[in-house]
Each structure stands twice: as structure tokens, then as C-alpha cells.
Amino acid sequence: QVQLVESGGGLVQAGGSLRLSCAASERIFMRYNMGWFRQAPGKEREFVASINWSDFSTDYAGSVKGRFTIPRDNAKNTVYLQMNGLKPEDTAVYYCAARPGGTSGSYNYWGQGTQVTVSS
């Protein structure tokens, strides 16, 4: 069982930056594809970014490309979401997710979420 714990959310002004962290309990974290999703009030959860376990290739939603990055540190079992140039529309609960490498489709494991609020 993989447990994920997010941290780093908070309140920031538009144009500011935040770095979210997601610590995984499982020591085979390095073999998991990791992703970040978000859900704004009244909206469905949406994909933000992902990073592949083997080649560290990344993918981003169009709305965050060029502003967000998703580095991972396998030695610390941690994946990050570096958010720069934040906009009020980035306000949401952000969730970390994991699925075993080599699989596709839905993510198997989810964190509890961390709130990000961007003021205008």
C-alpha cells in the first residue's frame, strides 16, 4: 500500500510561487509514475502534471505549461509541484497521485489534498 502525504499549500498573491511536496511511504516509490491533479470548487478534478518513473519524462496540462514543473527526488521518496506565476484560476485543492510504472489509466493511490489559494 502506498501512502501519499501532500504539504506546502497556502495563500499567495497572483504572480507568486509555491512548491508543493508529496512524500510517499513506500520505498519502491522510484518505480511509480507520479501525478498532480487539482479540483476547484464546483468543478471536476483535472490533471495538472505527471512524471514517468523510468525516464523522468513529464507531461503538463496546457493551462500550467511553462509555469509549473514536477521534479521528483527518488532518494527522498518525494515528488514536487513547483508553481510559478500563479493566477487566481489556479486556486484549488491539489492532490498527489501514484500508479505503478508500466501501467496506464487511472491512478491507484491518492493523497488527502492540500489547499492552494491565489488572491488577485
GROMACS .gro file of C-alpha atoms in nm:
model
  120
    1GLN     CA    1   0.000   0.000   0.000
    2VAL     CA    2   0.135   0.339  -0.099
    3GLN     CA    3   0.054   0.632   0.126
    4LEU     CA    4   0.094   0.985  -0.003
    5VAL     CA    5   0.111   1.299   0.209
    6GLU     CA    6   0.098   1.641   0.047
    7SER     CA    7   0.223   1.962   0.203
    8GLY     CA    8   0.314   2.316   0.103
    9GLY     CA    9  -0.023   2.464   0.018
   10GLY     CA   10  -0.129   2.807   0.133
   11LEU     CA   11  -0.235   3.156   0.037
   12VAL     CA   12  -0.030   3.350  -0.216
   13GLN     CA   13  -0.081   3.662  -0.425
   14ALA     CA   14  -0.117   3.643  -0.800
   15GLY     CA   15   0.224   3.621  -0.966
   16GLY     CA   16   0.376   3.447  -0.666
   17SER     CA   17   0.517   3.098  -0.626
   18LEU     CA   18   0.455   2.790  -0.416
   19ARG     CA   19   0.615   2.448  -0.400
   20LEU     CA   20   0.402   2.152  -0.309
   21SER     CA   21   0.559   1.833  -0.179
   22CYS     CA   22   0.427   1.479  -0.186
   23ALA     CA   23   0.603   1.227   0.033
   24ALA     CA   24   0.543   0.859  -0.035
   25SER     CA   25   0.561   0.593   0.231
   26GLU     CA   26   0.655   0.313   0.001
   27ARG     CA   27   1.024   0.257  -0.062
   28ILE     CA   28   0.957   0.142  -0.416
   29PHE     CA   29   0.837   0.492  -0.496
   30MET     CA   30   1.104   0.509  -0.763
   31ARG     CA   31   0.905   0.262  -0.973
   32TYR     CA   32   0.583   0.464  -0.963
   33ASN     CA   33   0.460   0.719  -1.210
   34MET     CA   34   0.357   1.027  -1.014
   35GLY     CA   35   0.098   1.290  -1.093
   36TRP     CA   36  -0.061   1.605  -0.960
   37PHE     CA   37  -0.430   1.684  -1.000
   38ARG     CA   38  -0.646   1.967  -0.874
   39GLN     CA   39  -1.010   2.034  -0.803
   40ALA     CA   40  -1.160   2.381  -0.780
   41PRO     CA   41  -1.494   2.445  -0.607
   42GLY     CA   42  -1.782   2.333  -0.824
   43LYS     CA   43  -1.554   2.179  -1.083
   44GLU     CA   44  -1.433   1.832  -1.165
   45ARG     CA   45  -1.086   1.716  -1.072
   46GLU     CA   46  -0.840   1.785  -1.350
   47PHE     CA   47  -0.494   1.669  -1.447
   48VAL     CA   48  -0.209   1.911  -1.380
   49ALA     CA   49   0.121   1.729  -1.436
   50SER     CA   50   0.288   1.390  -1.432
   51ILE     CA   51   0.636   1.239  -1.433
   52ASN     CA   52   0.741   0.897  -1.556
   53TRP     CA   53   0.924   0.666  -1.317
   54SER     CA   54   1.190   0.540  -1.559
   55ASP     CA   55   1.292   0.824  -1.791
   56PHE     CA   56   1.158   1.115  -1.585
   57SER     CA   57   0.963   1.240  -1.885
   58THR     CA   58   0.696   1.490  -1.793
   59ASP     CA   59   0.354   1.597  -1.914
   60TYR     CA   60   0.161   1.911  -1.831
   61ALA     CA   61  -0.186   2.048  -1.874
   62GLY     CA   62  -0.194   2.331  -2.122
   63SER     CA   63  -0.311   2.575  -1.857
   64VAL     CA   64   0.006   2.529  -1.648
   65LYS     CA   65   0.270   2.457  -1.911
   66GLY     CA   66   0.560   2.698  -1.878
   67ARG     CA   67   0.462   2.792  -1.522
   68PHE     CA   68   0.464   2.463  -1.328
   69THR     CA   69   0.726   2.188  -1.308
   70ILE     CA   70   0.716   1.841  -1.148
   71PRO     CA   71   1.058   1.733  -1.024
   72ARG     CA   72   1.100   1.417  -0.823
   73ASP     CA   73   1.365   1.304  -0.576
   74ASN     CA   74   1.375   0.925  -0.557
   75ALA     CA   75   1.623   0.934  -0.271
   76LYS     CA   76   1.362   1.116  -0.062
   77ASN     CA   77   1.056   0.933  -0.199
   78THR     CA   78   0.918   1.276  -0.281
   79VAL     CA   79   0.767   1.446  -0.583
   80TYR     CA   80   0.718   1.820  -0.601
   81LEU     CA   81   0.500   2.064  -0.788
   82GLN     CA   82   0.683   2.392  -0.837
   83MET     CA   83   0.425   2.656  -0.922
   84ASN     CA   84   0.538   2.992  -1.055
   85GLY     CA   85   0.339   3.281  -1.196
   86LEU     CA   86   0.032   3.175  -1.003
   87LYS     CA   87  -0.308   3.301  -1.115
   88PRO     CA   88  -0.639   3.320  -0.926
   89GLU     CA   89  -0.770   3.043  -1.151
   90ASP     CA   90  -0.506   2.811  -1.004
   91THR     CA   91  -0.697   2.816  -0.676
   92ALA     CA   92  -0.793   2.459  -0.594
   93VAL     CA   93  -0.724   2.160  -0.374
   94TYR     CA   94  -0.417   1.988  -0.516
   95TYR     CA   95  -0.381   1.612  -0.497
   96CYS     CA   96  -0.080   1.391  -0.545
   97ALA     CA   97  -0.135   1.052  -0.710
   98ALA     CA   98   0.068   0.743  -0.794
   99ARG     CA   99   0.042   0.439  -1.015
  100PRO     CA  100   0.291   0.161  -1.079
  101GLY     CA  101   0.530   0.214  -1.366
  102GLY     CA  102   0.432   0.036  -1.686
  103THR     CA  103   0.060   0.077  -1.622
  104SER     CA  104  -0.181   0.325  -1.775
  105GLY     CA  105  -0.522   0.463  -1.699
  106SER     CA  106  -0.641   0.565  -1.355
  107TYR     CA  107  -0.403   0.634  -1.069
  108ASN     CA  108  -0.421   0.381  -0.788
  109TYR     CA  109  -0.320   0.590  -0.487
  110TRP     CA  110  -0.416   0.941  -0.379
  111GLY     CA  111  -0.313   1.185  -0.110
  112GLN     CA  112  -0.552   1.381   0.107
  113GLY     CA  113  -0.501   1.707  -0.080
  114THR     CA  114  -0.361   2.048   0.006
  115GLN     CA  115  -0.536   2.380  -0.048
  116VAL     CA  116  -0.382   2.644  -0.272
  117THR     CA  117  -0.547   2.986  -0.279
  118VAL     CA  118  -0.428   3.261  -0.512
  119SER     CA  119  -0.555   3.610  -0.440
  120SER     CA  120  -0.588   3.875  -0.711
   0.00000   0.00000   0.00000
